[in-house]
Coordinates of C-alpha atoms in Angstrom, one line a residue:
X1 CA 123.9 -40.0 36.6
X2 CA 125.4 -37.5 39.1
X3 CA 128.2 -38.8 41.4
X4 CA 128.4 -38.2 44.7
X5 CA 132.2 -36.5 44.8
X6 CA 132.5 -35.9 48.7
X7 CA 130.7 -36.3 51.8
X8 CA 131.6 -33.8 54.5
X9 CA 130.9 -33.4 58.7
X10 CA 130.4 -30.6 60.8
X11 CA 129.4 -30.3 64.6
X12 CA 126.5 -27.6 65.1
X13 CA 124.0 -26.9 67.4
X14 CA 120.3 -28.0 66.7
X15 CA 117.6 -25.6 68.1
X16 CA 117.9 -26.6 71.4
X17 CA 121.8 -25.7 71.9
X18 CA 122.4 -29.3 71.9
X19 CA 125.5 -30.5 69.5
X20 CA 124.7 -32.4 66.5
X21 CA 126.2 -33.6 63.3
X22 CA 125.8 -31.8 60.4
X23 CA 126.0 -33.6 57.1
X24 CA 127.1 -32.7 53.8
X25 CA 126.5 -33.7 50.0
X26 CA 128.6 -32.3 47.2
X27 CA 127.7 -34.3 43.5
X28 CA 128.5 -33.5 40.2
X29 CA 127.7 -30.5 38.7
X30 CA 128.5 -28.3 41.5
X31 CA 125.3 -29.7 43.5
X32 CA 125.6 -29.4 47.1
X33 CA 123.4 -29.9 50.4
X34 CA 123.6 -30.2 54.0
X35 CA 121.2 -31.3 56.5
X36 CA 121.3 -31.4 60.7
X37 CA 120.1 -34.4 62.6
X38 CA 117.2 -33.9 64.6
X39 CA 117.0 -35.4 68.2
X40 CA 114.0 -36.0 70.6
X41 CA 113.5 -34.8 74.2
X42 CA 112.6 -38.4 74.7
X43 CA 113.9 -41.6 73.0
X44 CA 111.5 -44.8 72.4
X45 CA 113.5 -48.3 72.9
X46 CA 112.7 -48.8 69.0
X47 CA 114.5 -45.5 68.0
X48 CA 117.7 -45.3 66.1
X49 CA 121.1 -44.9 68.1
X50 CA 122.4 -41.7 68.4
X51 CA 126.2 -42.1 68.5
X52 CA 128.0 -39.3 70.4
X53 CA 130.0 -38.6 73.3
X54 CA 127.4 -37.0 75.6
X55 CA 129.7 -36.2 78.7
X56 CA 132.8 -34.6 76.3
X57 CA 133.7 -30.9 76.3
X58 CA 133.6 -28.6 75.1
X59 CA 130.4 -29.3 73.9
X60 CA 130.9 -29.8 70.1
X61 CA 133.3 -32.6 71.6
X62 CA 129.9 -34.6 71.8
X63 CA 129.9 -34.9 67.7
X64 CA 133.6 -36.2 67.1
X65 CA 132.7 -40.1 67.2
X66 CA 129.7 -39.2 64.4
X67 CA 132.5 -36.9 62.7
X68 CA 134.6 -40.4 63.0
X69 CA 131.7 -42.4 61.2
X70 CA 131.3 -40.1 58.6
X71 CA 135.1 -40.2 57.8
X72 CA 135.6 -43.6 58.2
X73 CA 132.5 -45.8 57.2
X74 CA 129.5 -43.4 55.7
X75 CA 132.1 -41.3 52.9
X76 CA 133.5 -44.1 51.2
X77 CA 130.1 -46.0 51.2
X78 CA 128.7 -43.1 48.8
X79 CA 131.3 -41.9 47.1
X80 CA 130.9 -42.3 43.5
X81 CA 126.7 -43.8 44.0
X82 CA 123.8 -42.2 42.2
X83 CA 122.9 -38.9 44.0
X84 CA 119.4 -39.0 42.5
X85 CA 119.1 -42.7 43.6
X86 CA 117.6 -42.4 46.8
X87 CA 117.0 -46.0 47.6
X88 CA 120.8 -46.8 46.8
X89 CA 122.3 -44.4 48.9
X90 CA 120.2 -45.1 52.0
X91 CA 120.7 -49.1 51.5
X92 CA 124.4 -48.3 51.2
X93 CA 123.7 -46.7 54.4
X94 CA 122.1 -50.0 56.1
X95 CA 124.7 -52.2 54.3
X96 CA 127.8 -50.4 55.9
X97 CA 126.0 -50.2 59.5
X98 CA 125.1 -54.1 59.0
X99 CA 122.9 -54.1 62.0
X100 CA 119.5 -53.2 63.4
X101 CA 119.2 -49.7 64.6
X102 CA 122.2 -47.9 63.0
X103 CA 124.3 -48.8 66.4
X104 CA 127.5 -49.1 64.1
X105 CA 127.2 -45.8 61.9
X106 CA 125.3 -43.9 64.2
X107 CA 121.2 -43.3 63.2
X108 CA 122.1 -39.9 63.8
X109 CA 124.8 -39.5 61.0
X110 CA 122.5 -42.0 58.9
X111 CA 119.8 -39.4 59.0
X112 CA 121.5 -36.4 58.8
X113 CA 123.5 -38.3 55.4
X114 CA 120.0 -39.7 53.9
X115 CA 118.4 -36.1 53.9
X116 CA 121.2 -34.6 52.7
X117 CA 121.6 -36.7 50.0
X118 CA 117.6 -36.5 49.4
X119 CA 117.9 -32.8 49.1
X120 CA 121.0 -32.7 46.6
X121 CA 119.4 -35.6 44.7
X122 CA 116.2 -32.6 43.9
X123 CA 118.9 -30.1 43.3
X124 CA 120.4 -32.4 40.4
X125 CA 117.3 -33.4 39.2
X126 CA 115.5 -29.7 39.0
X127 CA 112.7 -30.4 40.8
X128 CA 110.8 -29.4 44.0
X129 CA 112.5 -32.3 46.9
X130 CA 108.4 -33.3 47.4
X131 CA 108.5 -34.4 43.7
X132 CA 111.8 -35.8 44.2
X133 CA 110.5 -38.0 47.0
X134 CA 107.0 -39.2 45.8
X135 CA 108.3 -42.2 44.0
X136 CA 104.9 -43.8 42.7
X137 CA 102.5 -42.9 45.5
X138 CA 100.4 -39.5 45.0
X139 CA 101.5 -36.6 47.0
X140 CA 99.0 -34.4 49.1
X141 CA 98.8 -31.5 50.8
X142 CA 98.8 -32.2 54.5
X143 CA 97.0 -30.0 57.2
X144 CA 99.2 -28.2 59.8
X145 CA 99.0 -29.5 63.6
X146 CA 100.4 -27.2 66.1
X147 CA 101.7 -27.6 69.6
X148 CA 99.1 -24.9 70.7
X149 CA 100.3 -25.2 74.3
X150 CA 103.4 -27.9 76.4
X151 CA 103.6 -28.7 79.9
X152 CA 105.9 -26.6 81.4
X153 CA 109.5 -28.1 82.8
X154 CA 108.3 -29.0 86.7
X155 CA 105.0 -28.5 86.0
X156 CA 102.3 -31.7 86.7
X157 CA 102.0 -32.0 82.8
X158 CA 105.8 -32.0 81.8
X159 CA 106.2 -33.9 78.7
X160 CA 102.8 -33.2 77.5
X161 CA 101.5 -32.0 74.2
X162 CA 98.6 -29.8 73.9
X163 CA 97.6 -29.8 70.0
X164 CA 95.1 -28.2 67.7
X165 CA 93.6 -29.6 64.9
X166 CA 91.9 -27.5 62.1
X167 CA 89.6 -28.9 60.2
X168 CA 89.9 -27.5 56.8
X169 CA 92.1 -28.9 54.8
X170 CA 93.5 -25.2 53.3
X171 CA 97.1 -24.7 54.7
X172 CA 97.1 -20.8 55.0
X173 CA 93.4 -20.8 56.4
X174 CA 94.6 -23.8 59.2
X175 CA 97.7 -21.7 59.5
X176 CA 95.5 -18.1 60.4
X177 CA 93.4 -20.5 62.8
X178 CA 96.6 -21.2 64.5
X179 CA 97.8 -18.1 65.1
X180 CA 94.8 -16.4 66.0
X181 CA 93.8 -19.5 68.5
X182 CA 97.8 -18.7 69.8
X183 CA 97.7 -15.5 70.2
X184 CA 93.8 -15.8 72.2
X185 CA 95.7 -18.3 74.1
X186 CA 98.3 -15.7 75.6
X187 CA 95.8 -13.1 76.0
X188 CA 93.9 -15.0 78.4
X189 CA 96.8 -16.7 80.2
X190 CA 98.1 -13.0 80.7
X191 CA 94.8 -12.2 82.4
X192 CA 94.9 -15.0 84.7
X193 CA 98.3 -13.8 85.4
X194 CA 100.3 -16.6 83.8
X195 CA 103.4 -15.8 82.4
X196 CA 103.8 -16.4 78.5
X197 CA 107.2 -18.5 77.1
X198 CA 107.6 -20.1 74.5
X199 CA 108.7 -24.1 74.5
X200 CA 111.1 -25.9 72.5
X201 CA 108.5 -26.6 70.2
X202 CA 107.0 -23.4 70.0
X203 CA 103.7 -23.9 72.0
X204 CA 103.0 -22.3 74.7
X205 CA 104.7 -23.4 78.0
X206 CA 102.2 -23.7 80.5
X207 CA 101.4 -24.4 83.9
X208 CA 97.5 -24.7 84.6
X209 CA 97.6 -27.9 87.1
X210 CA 96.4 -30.2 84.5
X211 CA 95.1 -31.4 81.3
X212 CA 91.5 -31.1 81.7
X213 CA 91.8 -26.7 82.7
X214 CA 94.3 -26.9 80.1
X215 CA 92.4 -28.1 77.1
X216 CA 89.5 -25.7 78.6
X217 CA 91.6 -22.5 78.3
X218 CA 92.6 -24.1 74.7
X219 CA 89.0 -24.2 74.0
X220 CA 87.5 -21.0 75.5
X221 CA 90.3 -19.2 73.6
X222 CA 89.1 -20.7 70.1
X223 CA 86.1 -19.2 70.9
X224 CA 87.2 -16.0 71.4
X225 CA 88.1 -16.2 67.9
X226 CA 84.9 -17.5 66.8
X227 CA 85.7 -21.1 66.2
X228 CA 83.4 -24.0 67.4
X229 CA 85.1 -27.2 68.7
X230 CA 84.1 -29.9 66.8
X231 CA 83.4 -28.1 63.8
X232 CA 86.3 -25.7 63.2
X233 CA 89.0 -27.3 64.9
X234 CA 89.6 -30.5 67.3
X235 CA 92.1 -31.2 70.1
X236 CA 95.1 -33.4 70.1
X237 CA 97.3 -34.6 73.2
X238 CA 100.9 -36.2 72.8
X239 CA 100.8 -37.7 76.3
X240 CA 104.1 -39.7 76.3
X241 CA 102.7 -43.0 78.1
X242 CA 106.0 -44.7 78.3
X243 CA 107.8 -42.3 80.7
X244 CA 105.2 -42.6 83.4
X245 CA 104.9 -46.5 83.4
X246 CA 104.8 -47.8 87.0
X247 CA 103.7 -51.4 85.7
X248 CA 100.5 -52.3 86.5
X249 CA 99.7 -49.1 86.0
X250 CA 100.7 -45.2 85.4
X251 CA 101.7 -42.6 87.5
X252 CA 101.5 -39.3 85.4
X253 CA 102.0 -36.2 87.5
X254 CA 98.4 -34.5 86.5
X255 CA 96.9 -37.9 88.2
X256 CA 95.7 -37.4 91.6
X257 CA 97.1 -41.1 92.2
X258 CA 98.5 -43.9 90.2
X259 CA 95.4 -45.6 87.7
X260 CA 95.5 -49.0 86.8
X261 CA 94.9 -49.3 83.2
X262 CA 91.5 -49.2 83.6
X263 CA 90.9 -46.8 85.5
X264 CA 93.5 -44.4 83.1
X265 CA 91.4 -45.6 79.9
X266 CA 88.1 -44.4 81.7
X267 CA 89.8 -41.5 82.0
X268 CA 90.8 -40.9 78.2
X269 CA 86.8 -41.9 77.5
X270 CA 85.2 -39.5 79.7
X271 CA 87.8 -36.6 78.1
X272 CA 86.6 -37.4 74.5
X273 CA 83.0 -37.2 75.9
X274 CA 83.8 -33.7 77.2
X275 CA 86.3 -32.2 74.9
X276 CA 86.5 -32.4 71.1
X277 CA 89.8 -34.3 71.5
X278 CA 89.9 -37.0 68.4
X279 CA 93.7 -37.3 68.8
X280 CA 95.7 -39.4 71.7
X281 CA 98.9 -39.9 70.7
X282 CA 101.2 -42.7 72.7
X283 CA 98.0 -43.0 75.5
X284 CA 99.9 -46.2 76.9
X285 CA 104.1 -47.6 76.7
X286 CA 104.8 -49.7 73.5
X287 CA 104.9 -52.9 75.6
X288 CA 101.0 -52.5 77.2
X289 CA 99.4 -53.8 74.1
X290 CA 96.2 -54.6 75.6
X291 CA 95.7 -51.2 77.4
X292 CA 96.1 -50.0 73.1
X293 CA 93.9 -52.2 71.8
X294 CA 91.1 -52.0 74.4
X295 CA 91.4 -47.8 74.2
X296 CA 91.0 -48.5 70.3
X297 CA 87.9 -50.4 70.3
X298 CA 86.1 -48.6 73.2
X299 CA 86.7 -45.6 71.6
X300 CA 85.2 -46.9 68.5
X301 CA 86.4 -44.6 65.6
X302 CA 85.5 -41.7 68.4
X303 CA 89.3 -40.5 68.3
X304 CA 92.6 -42.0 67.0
X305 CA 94.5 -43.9 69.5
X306 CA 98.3 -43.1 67.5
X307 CA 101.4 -44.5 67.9
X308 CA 104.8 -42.9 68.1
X309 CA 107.0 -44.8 70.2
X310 CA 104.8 -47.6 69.4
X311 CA 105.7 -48.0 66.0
X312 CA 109.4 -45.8 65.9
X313 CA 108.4 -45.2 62.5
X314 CA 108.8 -48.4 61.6
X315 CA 107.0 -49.7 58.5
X316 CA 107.1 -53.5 59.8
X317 CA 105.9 -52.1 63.3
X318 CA 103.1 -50.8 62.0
X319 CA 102.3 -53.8 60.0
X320 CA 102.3 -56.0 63.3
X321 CA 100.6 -53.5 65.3
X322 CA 98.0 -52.5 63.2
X323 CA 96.9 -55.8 62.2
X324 CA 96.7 -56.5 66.1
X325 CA 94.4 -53.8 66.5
X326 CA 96.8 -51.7 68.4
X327 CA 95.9 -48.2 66.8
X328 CA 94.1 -45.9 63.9
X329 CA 97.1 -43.8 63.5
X330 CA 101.2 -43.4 63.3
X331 CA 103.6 -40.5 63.5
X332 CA 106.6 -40.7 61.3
X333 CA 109.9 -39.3 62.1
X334 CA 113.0 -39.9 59.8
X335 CA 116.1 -39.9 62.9
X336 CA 113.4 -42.6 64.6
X337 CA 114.3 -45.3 61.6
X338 CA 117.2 -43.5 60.0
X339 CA 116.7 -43.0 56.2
X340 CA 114.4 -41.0 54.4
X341 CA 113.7 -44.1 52.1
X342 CA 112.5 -46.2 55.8
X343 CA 110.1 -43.2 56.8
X344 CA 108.6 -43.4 53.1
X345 CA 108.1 -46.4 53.6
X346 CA 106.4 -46.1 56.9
X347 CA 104.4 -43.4 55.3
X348 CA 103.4 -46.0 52.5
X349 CA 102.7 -48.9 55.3
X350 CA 100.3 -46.4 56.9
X351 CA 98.6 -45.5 53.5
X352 CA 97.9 -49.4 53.2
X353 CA 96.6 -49.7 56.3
X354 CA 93.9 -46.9 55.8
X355 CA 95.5 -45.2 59.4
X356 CA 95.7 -41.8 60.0
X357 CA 100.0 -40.7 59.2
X358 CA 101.6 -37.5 60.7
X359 CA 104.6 -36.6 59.6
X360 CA 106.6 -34.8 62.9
X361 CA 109.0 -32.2 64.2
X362 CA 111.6 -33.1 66.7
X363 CA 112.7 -30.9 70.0
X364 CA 116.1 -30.8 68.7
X365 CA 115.4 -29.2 65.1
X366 CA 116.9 -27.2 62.4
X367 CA 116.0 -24.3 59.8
X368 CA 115.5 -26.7 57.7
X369 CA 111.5 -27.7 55.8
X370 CA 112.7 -31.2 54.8
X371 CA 109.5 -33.0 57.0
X372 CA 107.4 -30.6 55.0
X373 CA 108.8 -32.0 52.2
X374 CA 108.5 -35.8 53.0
X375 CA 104.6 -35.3 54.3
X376 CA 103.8 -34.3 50.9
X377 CA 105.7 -36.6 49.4
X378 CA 104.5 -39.2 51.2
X379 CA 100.9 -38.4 51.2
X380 CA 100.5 -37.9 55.3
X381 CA 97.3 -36.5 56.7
X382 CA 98.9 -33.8 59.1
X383 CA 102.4 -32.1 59.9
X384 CA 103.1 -31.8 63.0
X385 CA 106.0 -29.0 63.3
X386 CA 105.0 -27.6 66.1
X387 CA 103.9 -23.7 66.9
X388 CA 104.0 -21.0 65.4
X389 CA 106.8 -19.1 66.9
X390 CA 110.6 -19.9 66.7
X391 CA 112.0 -20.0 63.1
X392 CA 113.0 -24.1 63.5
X393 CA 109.1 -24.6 63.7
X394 CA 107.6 -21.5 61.8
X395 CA 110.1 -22.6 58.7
X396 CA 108.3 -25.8 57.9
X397 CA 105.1 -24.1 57.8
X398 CA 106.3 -21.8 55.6
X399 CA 107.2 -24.0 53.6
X400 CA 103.7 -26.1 53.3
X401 CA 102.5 -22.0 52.1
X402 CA 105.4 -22.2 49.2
X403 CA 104.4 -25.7 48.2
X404 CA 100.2 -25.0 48.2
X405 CA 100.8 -22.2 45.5
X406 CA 102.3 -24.5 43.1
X407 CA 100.3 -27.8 44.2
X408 CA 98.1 -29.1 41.7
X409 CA 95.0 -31.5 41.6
X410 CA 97.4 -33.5 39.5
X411 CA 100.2 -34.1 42.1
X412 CA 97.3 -35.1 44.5
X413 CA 94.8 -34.2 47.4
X414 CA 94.3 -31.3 49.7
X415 CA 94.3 -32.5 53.4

C-alpha cells in the first residue's frame, strides 16, 4: 500500500482562459500528480455540479469555494486511503459529497481529485495509467474522431460539431487522414474567401450558412486527398438538440423555420441518404424520448443515433435508455459523472449493451492525455479529442501514437 500523504488545490486556467481547480496527489514514495477539471461549453441537466463563484474577481476568485472543498471535505476523506485503490478513493469521494451529482463537494473538484489520484495510483504502481485503469475488461485501441470543422460563434450553426470518422482502425494512418482532410479543408475555404481560425476544440471555425454546404466542403475536401466517403472515412455531427428545444418542436438556426419532430427526423433521414454521415450525436433533448427512439429505428442500423446529454455518462442512464430503445451509441466524459471509476463504469455499461462508446474532450481542457488513457482502458470504439491543432487537443492524440507502439494483441483490439 501507498498512502495518500496530502491533497493539494490550485486555481489555473483551462484552455479556454476560464478558471478552474487544479488538483493534487502527493503518496508515499515521493509519488505525485496533478490533474485540471475539464468544463463544457454547454451543461446537460444530468451533469455533475460545478462549484465556483462565477461572478468573483479577479478571475481565479471563481475557484476559492472548490479550493474551500478541497481543504475542508475532499483532503481529509483521502488522506491516509490506498492511492492504487481507485475504487476506494472515488467512493470516499461519493461518501463525503453524500448526494446525487457532487452538489456538496463540487463534481468539479471530484473530477479533478479522481484523475489525479488515478494518475499517481500508475505512478506507484509502475505501469502505463491505461493498464492501471483496465481493471478486468480488455483494453483496445480506439480510432481518433476529430472536430474537422465547428459552427462559428454567431453563425446559423453555432454549437455544432462537424466530425470525421476514419475508417481504419490504425491510429497514425486515421491521424494522417485527419490532417490531410484539415489542411484540404483550409485550402478550399481560403479559395472561397473564408477566413481560417481555429475553435476551442481545434476544428475549423466556420461559417458556410449551414450543415448540408458544410458537410459538402468536408467531403469535396476528402476528395482532394483521395479519400472516398463511405469507404475511407464517414461523417459525424454533434448537433446539441437540447439548446434549440422550442417544445413541440426545434428551432436550430440552420432551419429555415421551426420543424416539428417529424419534420426534423425527415430531415436527419434524407442527410444520411445523401452524405456518408453514420454518426448523430444528441439529434433530440434528453426529455423527447420518442423523437430518439423513432430516429433509431427508422434509421435502422443506417447511422448511430448517440447520446451525450442523454445519458451524462451515466452507467444507470444508459441502462434505462438503451433498453428503451433510445440509441446505438454513448459518449463518456469523466467531469459529466465525476469519478474516473463512474465513467469506467459507463464505458463497461456500454460494452454490455453492444453500443457504440466514445470517450470525449471537453471545451474547457488541459495538457493533459488522461481521456486517452481511459478510452483504452476502457475498451471505447473512438476518441473524440477534437482537431488537430492547439496542444490541449493535439496532446491526446499524441498520446494514442505513444500507446499503439507498445500495444499488444494481448492487452486487446485495434479499433
Amino acid at each position: 500500500m501507498r498512502a495518500i500523504r496530502e491533497v493539494g488545490a490550485r486555481a489555473v486556467f483551462d484552455s479556454n482562459g476560464i478558471p478552474a481547480i487544479e488538483v493534487e496527489i502527493r503518496a508515499d514514495g515521493g509519488v505525485r500528480a496533478a490533474e485540471l477539471a475539464p468544463r463544457g461549453s454547454t451543461t446537460g441537466e444530468f451533469e455533475a455540479y460545478v462549484l465556483e463563484d462565477a461572478a468573483a474577481l479577479p478571475a481565479l476568485a471563481a475557484v476559492a469555494p472548490a479550493l474551500a472543498s478541497v481543504a475542508d471535505l475532499v483532503r481529509p476523506a483521502l488522506i491516509g486511503l490506498d492511492v492504487c485503490d481507485q475504487r476506494a478513493v472515488d467512493a470516499a469521494l461519493r461518501a463525503v459529497d453524500g448526494g446525487a451529482y457532487f452538489r456538496r463537494i463540487g463534481g468539479n473538484v471530484a473530477v479533478a481529485a479522481s484523475m489525479a489520484v488515478a494518475q499517481a495510483g500508475a505512478t506507484a504502481a509502475g505501469r502505463p495509467l491505461y493498464r492501471h485503469l483496465a481493471e478486468t475488461a480488455p483494453a483496445r485501441l480506439p480510432v481518433p474522431m476529430f472536430n474537422i470543422a465547428d459552427g462559428a460563434v454567431g453563425s446559423n450553426t453555432v454549437y455544432t460539431e462537424f466530425l470525421l470518422l476514419p475508417t481504419t482502425a490504425e491510429p497514425a494512418v486515421a491521424l494522417e487522414q485527419g490532417a490531410r482532410v484539415r489542411a484540404a479543408l483550409a485550402a478550399r475555404l481560403t479559395a472561397k474567401g473564408h477566413r481560417c481560425s481555429d475553435s476551442t476544440q481545434g476544428g475549423w471555425s466556420v461559417d458556410l450558412g449551414g450543415c448540408e454546404a458544410t458537410m459538402e466542403m468536408i467531403v469535396a475536401a476528402a476528395e482532394d486527398c483521395g479519400l472516398a466517403g463511405g469507404h475511407d472515412f464517414h461523417l459525424g455531427l454533434d448537433l446539441s438538440g437540447a439548446e434549440f428545444a422550442r417544445p413541440p418542436g426545434y428551432a436550430f438556426p440552420w432551419l429555415e423555420r421551426p420543424l416539428s419532430v417529424e419534420e426534423l427526423t425527415r430531415r436527419y433521414l434524407d442527410w444520411v441518404d445523401r452524405y456518408p454521415l453514420t454518426f448523430l450525436e444528441d439529434p433530440f433533448e434528453p426529455a423527447d424520448e420518442g423523437a430518439w427512439r423513432g430516429l433509431r429505428e427508422r434509421l435502422a442500423g443506417r447511422a448511430a443515433v448517440v447520446g451525450d446529454d442523454l445519458f451524462a455518462s451515466a452507467a444507470e442512464r444508459i441502462d434505462n435508455g438503451v433498453a428503451a430503445g433510445l440509441a446505438d451509441g454513448a459518449l463518456i466524459k469523466p467531469n459529466q459523472v465525476g469519478t474516473v471509476t463512474q465513467a469506467l463504469d459507463a464505458l463497461a455499461c456500454g460494452a454490455r449493451h453492444g453500443i457504440t462508446t466514445v470517450v470525449s474532450q471537453r471545451s474547457g481542457e488541459s495538457a493533459s492525455a488522461f481521456i486517452t488513457h481511459l478510452a483504452v482502458a476502457g475498451g471505447a470504439a473512438w476518441l473524440k479529442a477534437g482537431g488537430l491543432s492547439r496542444m490541449d487537443r493535439v496532446a491526446k492524440f499524441n498520446e494514442l501514437l505513444r500507446i499503439a507502439e507498445e500495444f499488444t494483441p494481448a492487452d486487446g483490439p485495434r479499433g
